[in-house]
């Protein structure tokens, strides 16, 4: 192996290169290293010791190189080979996870933010939550007065061991449709989708906190550009979790701003796709660095708009 591209969030690149990460854990939460340079496999103690290793540029302490390469991989700033800057297109990308990163590309500006959503959408911290592996309920729907579920591995519903993130979003959407869950988030009693696997009132609260944070981050970026979701040509959903999530269910629980479902583009592992682009074309290295350097990070911790949106969007929309 001669060349390696390693992308990841800022913290992971700190750990990889054995840099002191304490600057990321205390005010003013600013990274003293944003990478965007070459090293060797030997310097990182990798098995491919003679390889040249590139670490793409991060945008800020909490918007890392994985988002930089995700922009490349998703084609967020490109329209049929023409720069979106000159096409007048506006696009947003969101990576739904424990740390939800959001990017808005609008005219000449590229702004981004990170929200501490918590692990609910990754199946952690919930009563029946688990990763998206065999035995997990990954899809749920309310049909004709009963629950219809799909279990990863095509197992029987009765053998379900837990529920993963995509199933959680489906489940909450189904509870809203069934009328068992109120738009305030009130759930009178725990609900089982199959066997002993389901959602509790406490689980619903965790989902509300997570979806409220991500939705508020998206709305804050739109407000920064004095626009609404109707002005978006596309909403790009990146990350492994986004590959399995139902856009319809996400819209039903209010995770995303109001936008036509046809404008939602599921990108899968866009960060990896962007790393591949850099590996195949060294000119992409400069483009990635330029994107990261021009991006402006919005600090949500001190943003009054975010606080307002967060309280508003913890509720489920009617």
PDB file of C-alpha atoms in Angstrom:
ATOM      1  CA  UNK A   1       0.000   0.000   0.000  1.00  0.00           C
ATOM      2  CA  UNK A   2       1.491   3.285  -1.133  1.00  0.00           C
ATOM      3  CA  UNK A   3      -1.163   5.869  -0.260  1.00  0.00           C
ATOM      4  CA  UNK A   4      -3.801   6.081   2.473  1.00  0.00           C
ATOM      5  CA  UNK A   5      -6.511   8.691   3.102  1.00  0.00           C
ATOM      6  CA  UNK A   6      -7.899   8.732   6.658  1.00  0.00           C
ATOM      7  CA  UNK A   7     -10.901  10.927   7.362  1.00  0.00           C
ATOM      8  CA  UNK A   8     -12.770  11.322  10.631  1.00  0.00           C
ATOM      9  CA  UNK A   9     -14.000  13.829  13.139  1.00  0.00           C
ATOM     10  CA  UNK A  10     -11.538  16.176  14.791  1.00  0.00           C
ATOM     11  CA  UNK A  11     -11.324  14.200  18.044  1.00  0.00           C
ATOM     12  CA  UNK A  12     -10.564  10.946  16.230  1.00  0.00           C
ATOM     13  CA  UNK A  13      -7.755  12.544  14.229  1.00  0.00           C
ATOM     14  CA  UNK A  14      -6.314  13.904  17.490  1.00  0.00           C
ATOM     15  CA  UNK A  15      -6.320  10.396  18.961  1.00  0.00           C
ATOM     16  CA  UNK A  16      -4.878   8.895  15.777  1.00  0.00           C
ATOM     17  CA  UNK A  17      -1.957  11.321  15.772  1.00  0.00           C
ATOM     18  CA  UNK A  18      -1.623  11.196  19.598  1.00  0.00           C
ATOM     19  CA  UNK A  19      -2.107  14.936  19.984  1.00  0.00           C
ATOM     20  CA  UNK A  20      -3.279  16.342  23.309  1.00  0.00           C
ATOM     21  CA  UNK A  21      -7.076  16.732  22.905  1.00  0.00           C
ATOM     22  CA  UNK A  22      -7.748  18.772  26.037  1.00  0.00           C
ATOM     23  CA  UNK A  23      -8.349  21.946  24.008  1.00  0.00           C
ATOM     24  CA  UNK A  24     -11.476  20.244  22.620  1.00  0.00           C
ATOM     25  CA  UNK A  25     -12.901  19.624  26.090  1.00  0.00           C
ATOM     26  CA  UNK A  26     -12.797  23.101  27.606  1.00  0.00           C
ATOM     27  CA  UNK A  27     -13.735  26.662  26.706  1.00  0.00           C
ATOM     28  CA  UNK A  28     -13.374  28.194  24.200  1.00  0.00           C
ATOM     29  CA  UNK A  29     -13.514  24.714  22.566  1.00  0.00           C
ATOM     30  CA  UNK A  30     -11.169  25.560  19.729  1.00  0.00           C
ATOM     31  CA  UNK A  31      -8.886  23.043  18.039  1.00  0.00           C
ATOM     32  CA  UNK A  32      -5.194  23.924  17.966  1.00  0.00           C
ATOM     33  CA  UNK A  33      -4.777  21.542  15.024  1.00  0.00           C
ATOM     34  CA  UNK A  34      -7.095  21.195  12.025  1.00  0.00           C
ATOM     35  CA  UNK A  35      -4.903  18.853   9.947  1.00  0.00           C
ATOM     36  CA  UNK A  36      -4.893  18.905   6.145  1.00  0.00           C
ATOM     37  CA  UNK A  37      -1.394  17.463   5.848  1.00  0.00           C
ATOM     38  CA  UNK A  38       0.571  14.375   4.866  1.00  0.00           C
ATOM     39  CA  UNK A  39       2.391  11.994   7.176  1.00  0.00           C
ATOM     40  CA  UNK A  40       3.536   8.377   6.953  1.00  0.00           C
ATOM     41  CA  UNK A  41       2.223   5.038   8.047  1.00  0.00           C
ATOM     42  CA  UNK A  42       5.293   4.627  10.240  1.00  0.00           C
ATOM     43  CA  UNK A  43       4.612   7.910  12.071  1.00  0.00           C
ATOM     44  CA  UNK A  44       1.091   6.686  12.878  1.00  0.00           C
ATOM     45  CA  UNK A  45       2.309   3.170  13.729  1.00  0.00           C
ATOM     46  CA  UNK A  46       0.246   1.611  10.942  1.00  0.00           C
ATOM     47  CA  UNK A  47       1.100  -1.724   9.340  1.00  0.00           C
ATOM     48  CA  UNK A  48       1.610   0.025   5.963  1.00  0.00           C
ATOM     49  CA  UNK A  49       4.695   1.761   7.343  1.00  0.00           C
ATOM     50  CA  UNK A  50       6.022   3.081   4.024  1.00  0.00           C
ATOM     51  CA  UNK A  51       2.694   4.510   2.883  1.00  0.00           C
ATOM     52  CA  UNK A  52       2.038   8.217   2.494  1.00  0.00           C
ATOM     53  CA  UNK A  53      -0.979   9.049   4.664  1.00  0.00           C
ATOM     54  CA  UNK A  54      -3.196  12.097   4.172  1.00  0.00           C
ATOM     55  CA  UNK A  55      -5.425  13.535   6.895  1.00  0.00           C
ATOM     56  CA  UNK A  56      -7.974  15.925   5.314  1.00  0.00           C
ATOM     57  CA  UNK A  57      -8.635  19.369   6.771  1.00  0.00           C
ATOM     58  CA  UNK A  58     -11.207  19.725   9.555  1.00  0.00           C
ATOM     59  CA  UNK A  59     -13.566  22.709   9.636  1.00  0.00           C
ATOM     60  CA  UNK A  60     -13.484  23.288  13.384  1.00  0.00           C
ATOM     61  CA  UNK A  61     -13.299  21.482  16.730  1.00  0.00           C
ATOM     62  CA  UNK A  62     -16.644  19.747  16.279  1.00  0.00           C
ATOM     63  CA  UNK A  63     -17.081  19.770  12.507  1.00  0.00           C
ATOM     64  CA  UNK A  64     -14.364  17.446  11.347  1.00  0.00           C
ATOM     65  CA  UNK A  65     -12.637  16.132   8.255  1.00  0.00           C
ATOM     66  CA  UNK A  66     -15.423  13.584   7.816  1.00  0.00           C
ATOM     67  CA  UNK A  67     -17.777  16.452   6.991  1.00  0.00           C
ATOM     68  CA  UNK A  68     -15.205  18.037   4.677  1.00  0.00           C
ATOM     69  CA  UNK A  69     -14.930  14.812   2.685  1.00  0.00           C
ATOM     70  CA  UNK A  70     -18.700  14.234   2.929  1.00  0.00           C
ATOM     71  CA  UNK A  71     -19.226  17.519   1.060  1.00  0.00           C
ATOM     72  CA  UNK A  72     -16.941  16.206  -1.681  1.00  0.00           C
ATOM     73  CA  UNK A  73     -18.540  12.768  -1.680  1.00  0.00           C
ATOM     74  CA  UNK A  74     -22.119  14.027  -1.790  1.00  0.00           C
ATOM     75  CA  UNK A  75     -21.509  16.655  -4.470  1.00  0.00           C
ATOM     76  CA  UNK A  76     -23.166  19.219  -2.215  1.00  0.00           C
ATOM     77  CA  UNK A  77     -21.533  22.158  -3.963  1.00  0.00           C
ATOM     78  CA  UNK A  78     -21.756  20.807  -7.497  1.00  0.00           C
ATOM     79  CA  UNK A  79     -24.621  20.911 -10.022  1.00  0.00           C
ATOM     80  CA  UNK A  80     -24.090  18.946 -13.227  1.00  0.00           C
ATOM     81  CA  UNK A  81     -20.418  19.819 -13.130  1.00  0.00           C
ATOM     82  CA  UNK A  82     -21.113  23.517 -12.577  1.00  0.00           C
ATOM     83  CA  UNK A  83     -20.283  25.150  -9.257  1.00  0.00           C
ATOM     84  CA  UNK A  84     -23.464  25.608  -7.233  1.00  0.00           C
ATOM     85  CA  UNK A  85     -22.104  29.031  -6.288  1.00  0.00           C
ATOM     86  CA  UNK A  86     -22.855  30.240  -9.794  1.00  0.00           C
ATOM     87  CA  UNK A  87     -26.019  28.185 -10.317  1.00  0.00           C
ATOM     88  CA  UNK A  88     -27.929  29.875  -7.491  1.00  0.00           C
ATOM     89  CA  UNK A  89     -28.660  26.529  -5.804  1.00  0.00           C
ATOM     90  CA  UNK A  90     -29.020  26.195  -2.042  1.00  0.00           C
ATOM     91  CA  UNK A  91     -28.390  22.841  -0.401  1.00  0.00           C
ATOM     92  CA  UNK A  92     -28.144  21.469   3.102  1.00  0.00           C
ATOM     93  CA  UNK A  93     -26.392  18.350   4.369  1.00  0.00           C
ATOM     94  CA  UNK A  94     -26.985  16.679   7.724  1.00  0.00           C
ATOM     95  CA  UNK A  95     -25.139  13.781   9.316  1.00  0.00           C
ATOM     96  CA  UNK A  96     -27.543  12.370  11.905  1.00  0.00           C
ATOM     97  CA  UNK A  97     -25.734  10.843  14.864  1.00  0.00           C
ATOM     98  CA  UNK A  98     -24.664  11.415  18.459  1.00  0.00           C
ATOM     99  CA  UNK A  99     -22.993  14.577  17.212  1.00  0.00           C
ATOM    100  CA  UNK A 100     -25.218  15.865  14.421  1.00  0.00           C
ATOM    101  CA  UNK A 101     -23.200  17.912  11.919  1.00  0.00           C
ATOM    102  CA  UNK A 102     -25.045  20.217   9.529  1.00  0.00           C
ATOM    103  CA  UNK A 103     -23.784  22.196   6.527  1.00  0.00           C
ATOM    104  CA  UNK A 104     -25.659  24.817   4.482  1.00  0.00           C
ATOM    105  CA  UNK A 105     -24.356  25.917   1.087  1.00  0.00           C
ATOM    106  CA  UNK A 106     -26.132  29.080  -0.049  1.00  0.00           C
ATOM    107  CA  UNK A 107     -24.857  31.353  -2.808  1.00  0.00           C
ATOM    108  CA  UNK A 108     -21.320  32.366  -1.882  1.00  0.00           C
ATOM    109  CA  UNK A 109     -21.453  31.093   1.695  1.00  0.00           C
ATOM    110  CA  UNK A 110     -20.750  27.783   3.373  1.00  0.00           C
ATOM    111  CA  UNK A 111     -21.816  27.643   7.017  1.00  0.00           C
ATOM    112  CA  UNK A 112     -21.902  24.701   9.402  1.00  0.00           C
ATOM    113  CA  UNK A 113     -22.627  23.672  12.972  1.00  0.00           C
ATOM    114  CA  UNK A 114     -22.588  20.663  15.279  1.00  0.00           C
ATOM    115  CA  UNK A 115     -25.346  19.676  17.687  1.00  0.00           C
ATOM    116  CA  UNK A 116     -24.991  17.406  20.696  1.00  0.00           C
ATOM    117  CA  UNK A 117     -27.971  15.212  19.861  1.00  0.00           C
ATOM    118  CA  UNK A 118     -27.147  12.280  22.118  1.00  0.00           C
ATOM    119  CA  UNK A 119     -27.091   8.599  21.144  1.00  0.00           C
ATOM    120  CA  UNK A 120     -30.834   7.890  20.796  1.00  0.00           C
ATOM    121  CA  UNK A 121     -30.699   7.699  16.995  1.00  0.00           C
ATOM    122  CA  UNK A 122     -27.896   5.162  17.256  1.00  0.00           C
ATOM    123  CA  UNK A 123     -29.976   2.926  19.508  1.00  0.00           C
ATOM    124  CA  UNK A 124     -28.028   3.701  22.679  1.00  0.00           C
ATOM    125  CA  UNK A 125     -29.509   4.773  25.981  1.00  0.00           C
ATOM    126  CA  UNK A 126     -32.969   3.397  25.178  1.00  0.00           C
ATOM    127  CA  UNK A 127     -34.790   0.622  27.033  1.00  0.00           C
ATOM    128  CA  UNK A 128     -34.571  -1.787  24.063  1.00  0.00           C
ATOM    129  CA  UNK A 129     -31.990   0.082  22.038  1.00  0.00           C
ATOM    130  CA  UNK A 130     -29.193  -1.686  20.170  1.00  0.00           C
ATOM    131  CA  UNK A 131     -26.955  -1.275  17.140  1.00  0.00           C
ATOM    132  CA  UNK A 132     -28.210  -2.048  13.658  1.00  0.00           C
ATOM    133  CA  UNK A 133     -27.155  -5.701  13.616  1.00  0.00           C
ATOM    134  CA  UNK A 134     -28.953  -9.019  13.216  1.00  0.00           C
ATOM    135  CA  UNK A 135     -31.837  -9.262  15.653  1.00  0.00           C
ATOM    136  CA  UNK A 136     -32.626  -5.543  15.728  1.00  0.00           C
ATOM    137  CA  UNK A 137     -35.945  -4.115  14.556  1.00  0.00           C
ATOM    138  CA  UNK A 138     -34.964  -1.666  11.823  1.00  0.00           C
ATOM    139  CA  UNK A 139     -38.407  -0.789  10.471  1.00  0.00           C
ATOM    140  CA  UNK A 140     -41.822  -0.455  12.097  1.00  0.00           C
ATOM    141  CA  UNK A 141     -45.183   0.653  10.725  1.00  0.00           C
ATOM    142  CA  UNK A 142     -48.704   1.001  12.102  1.00  0.00           C
ATOM    143  CA  UNK A 143     -51.044  -0.798   9.705  1.00  0.00           C
ATOM    144  CA  UNK A 144     -54.721  -1.571  10.205  1.00  0.00           C
ATOM    145  CA  UNK A 145     -54.548  -1.295  13.965  1.00  0.00           C
ATOM    146  CA  UNK A 146     -51.440  -3.396  14.535  1.00  0.00           C
ATOM    147  CA  UNK A 147     -47.666  -3.194  14.327  1.00  0.00           C
ATOM    148  CA  UNK A 148     -45.774  -4.553  11.345  1.00  0.00           C
ATOM    149  CA  UNK A 149     -42.053  -4.929  11.972  1.00  0.00           C
ATOM    150  CA  UNK A 150     -38.947  -5.976  10.086  1.00  0.00           C
ATOM    151  CA  UNK A 151     -36.035  -7.562  11.933  1.00  0.00           C
ATOM    152  CA  UNK A 152     -32.500  -7.412  10.522  1.00  0.00           C
ATOM    153  CA  UNK A 153     -31.515 -10.864   9.310  1.00  0.00           C
ATOM    154  CA  UNK A 154     -35.109 -11.499   8.164  1.00  0.00           C
ATOM    155  CA  UNK A 155     -35.907 -13.103  11.487  1.00  0.00           C
ATOM    156  CA  UNK A 156     -39.374 -13.645  12.875  1.00  0.00           C
ATOM    157  CA  UNK A 157     -40.734 -10.600  14.702  1.00  0.00           C
ATOM    158  CA  UNK A 158     -41.071 -12.582  17.918  1.00  0.00           C
ATOM    159  CA  UNK A 159     -37.294 -13.152  17.980  1.00  0.00           C
ATOM    160  CA  UNK A 160     -36.416  -9.443  17.977  1.00  0.00           C
ATOM    161  CA  UNK A 161     -33.676  -8.624  20.469  1.00  0.00           C
ATOM    162  CA  UNK A 162     -33.956  -4.831  20.380  1.00  0.00           C
ATOM    163  CA  UNK A 163     -34.529  -1.810  18.168  1.00  0.00           C
ATOM    164  CA  UNK A 164     -31.958   0.307  16.278  1.00  0.00           C
ATOM    165  CA  UNK A 165     -32.067   3.956  15.201  1.00  0.00           C
ATOM    166  CA  UNK A 166     -34.056   3.606  11.982  1.00  0.00           C
ATOM    167  CA  UNK A 167     -36.603   1.486  13.841  1.00  0.00           C
ATOM    168  CA  UNK A 168     -36.841   4.094  16.586  1.00  0.00           C
ATOM    169  CA  UNK A 169     -37.719   6.838  14.081  1.00  0.00           C
ATOM    170  CA  UNK A 170     -40.283   4.557  12.400  1.00  0.00           C
ATOM    171  CA  UNK A 171     -41.677   3.576  15.784  1.00  0.00           C
ATOM    172  CA  UNK A 172     -42.185   7.136  16.959  1.00  0.00           C
ATOM    173  CA  UNK A 173     -43.778   8.053  13.634  1.00  0.00           C
ATOM    174  CA  UNK A 174     -46.106   5.054  13.966  1.00  0.00           C
ATOM    175  CA  UNK A 175     -47.041   5.994  17.519  1.00  0.00           C
ATOM    176  CA  UNK A 176     -47.992   9.470  16.310  1.00  0.00           C
ATOM    177  CA  UNK A 177     -50.076   7.999  13.495  1.00  0.00           C
ATOM    178  CA  UNK A 178     -51.807   5.565  15.842  1.00  0.00           C
ATOM    179  CA  UNK A 179     -52.743   8.348  18.259  1.00  0.00           C
ATOM    180  CA  UNK A 180     -51.001   6.598  21.146  1.00  0.00           C
ATOM    181  CA  UNK A 181     -48.406   9.372  21.273  1.00  0.00           C
ATOM    182  CA  UNK A 182     -49.397  13.014  21.632  1.00  0.00           C
ATOM    183  CA  UNK A 183     -47.577  15.827  19.860  1.00  0.00           C
ATOM    184  CA  UNK A 184     -46.320  17.000  23.265  1.00  0.00           C
ATOM    185  CA  UNK A 185     -44.473  13.695  23.634  1.00  0.00           C
ATOM    186  CA  UNK A 186     -46.889  12.258  26.190  1.00  0.00           C
ATOM    187  CA  UNK A 187     -47.139   8.459  26.017  1.00  0.00           C
ATOM    188  CA  UNK A 188     -49.645   7.044  28.482  1.00  0.00           C
ATOM    189  CA  UNK A 189     -48.100   3.564  28.643  1.00  0.00           C
ATOM    190  CA  UNK A 190     -45.126   1.681  27.254  1.00  0.00           C
ATOM    191  CA  UNK A 191     -45.632   0.128  23.817  1.00  0.00           C
ATOM    192  CA  UNK A 192     -44.238  -3.173  22.506  1.00  0.00           C
ATOM    193  CA  UNK A 193     -43.755  -3.597  18.763  1.00  0.00           C
ATOM    194  CA  UNK A 194     -42.753  -7.267  18.908  1.00  0.00           C
ATOM    195  CA  UNK A 195     -42.084  -9.551  21.871  1.00  0.00           C
ATOM    196  CA  UNK A 196     -40.653  -7.395  24.646  1.00  0.00           C
ATOM    197  CA  UNK A 197     -39.148  -4.812  22.305  1.00  0.00           C
ATOM    198  CA  UNK A 198     -40.696  -1.365  22.097  1.00  0.00           C
ATOM    199  CA  UNK A 199     -40.501   2.191  23.404  1.00  0.00           C
ATOM    200  CA  UNK A 200     -41.170   3.720  26.802  1.00  0.00           C
ATOM    201  CA  UNK A 201     -42.103   7.242  27.838  1.00  0.00           C
ATOM    202  CA  UNK A 202     -38.465   7.776  28.865  1.00  0.00           C
ATOM    203  CA  UNK A 203     -37.336   6.632  25.403  1.00  0.00           C
ATOM    204  CA  UNK A 204     -39.654   9.167  23.788  1.00  0.00           C
ATOM    205  CA  UNK A 205     -38.059  11.945  25.841  1.00  0.00           C
ATOM    206  CA  UNK A 206     -34.609  10.908  24.620  1.00  0.00           C
ATOM    207  CA  UNK A 207     -35.837  10.987  21.032  1.00  0.00           C
ATOM    208  CA  UNK A 208     -37.355  14.425  21.591  1.00  0.00           C
ATOM    209  CA  UNK A 209     -34.052  15.780  22.890  1.00  0.00           C
ATOM    210  CA  UNK A 210     -32.134  14.297  19.964  1.00  0.00           C
ATOM    211  CA  UNK A 211     -34.493  15.357  17.212  1.00  0.00           C
ATOM    212  CA  UNK A 212     -34.999  18.776  18.808  1.00  0.00           C
ATOM    213  CA  UNK A 213     -31.239  19.420  18.747  1.00  0.00           C
ATOM    214  CA  UNK A 214     -30.783  18.377  15.129  1.00  0.00           C
ATOM    215  CA  UNK A 215     -33.868  20.192  13.861  1.00  0.00           C
ATOM    216  CA  UNK A 216     -32.910  23.329  15.810  1.00  0.00           C
ATOM    217  CA  UNK A 217     -29.420  23.241  14.302  1.00  0.00           C
ATOM    218  CA  UNK A 218     -30.884  23.030  10.800  1.00  0.00           C
ATOM    219  CA  UNK A 219     -33.344  25.840  11.448  1.00  0.00           C
ATOM    220  CA  UNK A 220     -30.582  28.000  12.947  1.00  0.00           C
ATOM    221  CA  UNK A 221     -28.446  27.736   9.811  1.00  0.00           C
ATOM    222  CA  UNK A 222     -31.464  28.569   7.632  1.00  0.00           C
ATOM    223  CA  UNK A 223     -32.201  31.575   9.847  1.00  0.00           C
ATOM    224  CA  UNK A 224     -28.584  32.724   9.526  1.00  0.00           C
ATOM    225  CA  UNK A 225     -29.167  32.985   5.782  1.00  0.00           C
ATOM    226  CA  UNK A 226     -32.702  34.428   6.250  1.00  0.00           C
ATOM    227  CA  UNK A 227     -34.263  31.594   4.249  1.00  0.00           C
ATOM    228  CA  UNK A 228     -36.526  28.631   4.892  1.00  0.00           C
ATOM    229  CA  UNK A 229     -36.437  25.010   3.776  1.00  0.00           C
ATOM    230  CA  UNK A 230     -38.653  25.791   0.780  1.00  0.00           C
ATOM    231  CA  UNK A 231     -35.623  27.505  -0.739  1.00  0.00           C
ATOM    232  CA  UNK A 232     -33.518  24.342  -0.591  1.00  0.00           C
ATOM    233  CA  UNK A 233     -32.906  22.567  -3.864  1.00  0.00           C
ATOM    234  CA  UNK A 234     -31.874  19.491  -1.903  1.00  0.00           C
ATOM    235  CA  UNK A 235     -31.468  18.088   1.596  1.00  0.00           C
ATOM    236  CA  UNK A 236     -28.593  15.601   1.725  1.00  0.00           C
ATOM    237  CA  UNK A 237     -28.631  12.980   4.495  1.00  0.00           C
ATOM    238  CA  UNK A 238     -25.149  11.565   5.057  1.00  0.00           C
ATOM    239  CA  UNK A 239     -23.722   8.905   7.336  1.00  0.00           C
ATOM    240  CA  UNK A 240     -24.297   5.186   7.704  1.00  0.00           C
ATOM    241  CA  UNK A 241     -27.450   5.682   9.761  1.00  0.00           C
ATOM    242  CA  UNK A 242     -29.004   7.868   7.086  1.00  0.00           C
ATOM    243  CA  UNK A 243     -28.777   4.996   4.595  1.00  0.00           C
ATOM    244  CA  UNK A 244     -31.429   3.022   6.480  1.00  0.00           C
ATOM    245  CA  UNK A 245     -33.627   5.793   7.820  1.00  0.00           C
ATOM    246  CA  UNK A 246     -37.075   6.384   6.327  1.00  0.00           C
ATOM    247  CA  UNK A 247     -37.242   9.987   5.113  1.00  0.00           C
ATOM    248  CA  UNK A 248     -41.031   9.853   5.460  1.00  0.00           C
ATOM    249  CA  UNK A 249     -40.806   8.818   9.130  1.00  0.00           C
ATOM    250  CA  UNK A 250     -38.124  11.444   9.785  1.00  0.00           C
ATOM    251  CA  UNK A 251     -40.418  14.091   8.368  1.00  0.00           C
ATOM    252  CA  UNK A 252     -43.367  12.790  10.402  1.00  0.00           C
ATOM    253  CA  UNK A 253     -41.561  13.212  13.728  1.00  0.00           C
ATOM    254  CA  UNK A 254     -40.283  16.653  12.704  1.00  0.00           C
ATOM    255  CA  UNK A 255     -36.603  15.722  12.456  1.00  0.00           C
ATOM    256  CA  UNK A 256     -36.245  17.712   9.219  1.00  0.00           C
ATOM    257  CA  UNK A 257     -37.640  21.099   8.156  1.00  0.00           C
ATOM    258  CA  UNK A 258     -40.686  21.012   5.891  1.00  0.00           C
ATOM    259  CA  UNK A 259     -39.412  19.959   2.472  1.00  0.00           C
ATOM    260  CA  UNK A 260     -40.763  17.864  -0.373  1.00  0.00           C
ATOM    261  CA  UNK A 261     -39.621  14.267   0.133  1.00  0.00           C
ATOM    262  CA  UNK A 262     -38.385  14.184  -3.466  1.00  0.00           C
ATOM    263  CA  UNK A 263     -35.721  16.734  -2.481  1.00  0.00           C
ATOM    264  CA  UNK A 264     -34.241  14.505   0.212  1.00  0.00           C
ATOM    265  CA  UNK A 265     -31.172  12.645  -1.039  1.00  0.00           C
ATOM    266  CA  UNK A 266     -29.776   9.747   0.963  1.00  0.00           C
ATOM    267  CA  UNK A 267     -25.985   9.844   0.465  1.00  0.00           C
ATOM    268  CA  UNK A 268     -24.808   6.886   2.561  1.00  0.00           C
ATOM    269  CA  UNK A 269     -21.181   7.029   3.649  1.00  0.00           C
ATOM    270  CA  UNK A 270     -20.393  10.305   1.896  1.00  0.00           C
ATOM    271  CA  UNK A 271     -17.284  10.845   4.034  1.00  0.00           C
ATOM    272  CA  UNK A 272     -15.732   7.670   2.653  1.00  0.00           C
ATOM    273  CA  UNK A 273     -16.805   8.573  -0.891  1.00  0.00           C
ATOM    274  CA  UNK A 274     -15.025  11.918  -0.522  1.00  0.00           C
ATOM    275  CA  UNK A 275     -11.880  10.226   0.775  1.00  0.00           C
ATOM    276  CA  UNK A 276     -11.933   7.991  -2.311  1.00  0.00           C
ATOM    277  CA  UNK A 277     -12.163  11.073  -4.534  1.00  0.00           C
ATOM    278  CA  UNK A 278      -9.038  12.512  -2.925  1.00  0.00           C
ATOM    279  CA  UNK A 279      -7.269   9.166  -3.310  1.00  0.00           C
ATOM    280  CA  UNK A 280      -8.051   9.045  -7.040  1.00  0.00           C
ATOM    281  CA  UNK A 281      -7.493  12.711  -7.817  1.00  0.00           C
ATOM    282  CA  UNK A 282      -4.962  14.782  -5.890  1.00  0.00           C
ATOM    283  CA  UNK A 283      -6.628  17.988  -7.084  1.00  0.00           C
ATOM    284  CA  UNK A 284      -9.480  17.084  -4.747  1.00  0.00           C
ATOM    285  CA  UNK A 285      -7.052  17.535  -1.847  1.00  0.00           C
ATOM    286  CA  UNK A 286      -6.816  21.255  -2.563  1.00  0.00           C
ATOM    287  CA  UNK A 287     -10.562  21.503  -3.101  1.00  0.00           C
ATOM    288  CA  UNK A 288     -11.253  19.829   0.240  1.00  0.00           C
ATOM    289  CA  UNK A 289      -8.875  22.207   2.028  1.00  0.00           C
ATOM    290  CA  UNK A 290     -10.453  25.222   0.336  1.00  0.00           C
ATOM    291  CA  UNK A 291     -13.941  24.069   1.395  1.00  0.00           C
ATOM    292  CA  UNK A 292     -12.860  23.601   5.011  1.00  0.00           C
ATOM    293  CA  UNK A 293     -11.084  26.948   5.167  1.00  0.00           C
ATOM    294  CA  UNK A 294     -14.007  28.921   3.787  1.00  0.00           C
ATOM    295  CA  UNK A 295     -16.610  27.257   6.030  1.00  0.00           C
ATOM    296  CA  UNK A 296     -17.879  29.376   8.901  1.00  0.00           C
ATOM    297  CA  UNK A 297     -18.846  27.446  12.039  1.00  0.00           C
ATOM    298  CA  UNK A 298     -21.860  28.788  13.928  1.00  0.00           C
ATOM    299  CA  UNK A 299     -21.461  28.336  17.700  1.00  0.00           C
ATOM    300  CA  UNK A 300     -24.853  27.034  18.837  1.00  0.00           C
ATOM    301  CA  UNK A 301     -23.951  27.185  22.528  1.00  0.00           C
ATOM    302  CA  UNK A 302     -24.233  30.970  22.529  1.00  0.00           C
ATOM    303  CA  UNK A 303     -26.849  31.306  19.803  1.00  0.00           C
ATOM    304  CA  UNK A 304     -30.219  32.640  21.004  1.00  0.00           C
ATOM    305  CA  UNK A 305     -31.973  31.428  17.836  1.00  0.00           C
ATOM    306  CA  UNK A 306     -30.823  27.870  18.521  1.00  0.00           C
ATOM    307  CA  UNK A 307     -32.161  27.960  22.086  1.00  0.00           C
ATOM    308  CA  UNK A 308     -35.537  29.154  20.818  1.00  0.00           C
ATOM    309  CA  UNK A 309     -35.704  26.545  18.062  1.00  0.00           C
ATOM    310  CA  UNK A 310     -34.590  23.793  20.446  1.00  0.00           C
ATOM    311  CA  UNK A 311     -37.504  24.388  22.796  1.00  0.00           C
ATOM    312  CA  UNK A 312     -39.932  24.671  19.899  1.00  0.00           C
ATOM    313  CA  UNK A 313     -38.882  21.545  18.028  1.00  0.00           C
ATOM    314  CA  UNK A 314     -38.712  19.176  20.944  1.00  0.00           C
ATOM    315  CA  UNK A 315     -42.449  18.876  20.360  1.00  0.00           C
ATOM    316  CA  UNK A 316     -43.802  16.622  17.630  1.00  0.00           C
ATOM    317  CA  UNK A 317     -45.633  18.488  14.877  1.00  0.00           C
ATOM    318  CA  UNK A 318     -49.307  17.806  14.372  1.00  0.00           C
TER     319      UNK A 318
END
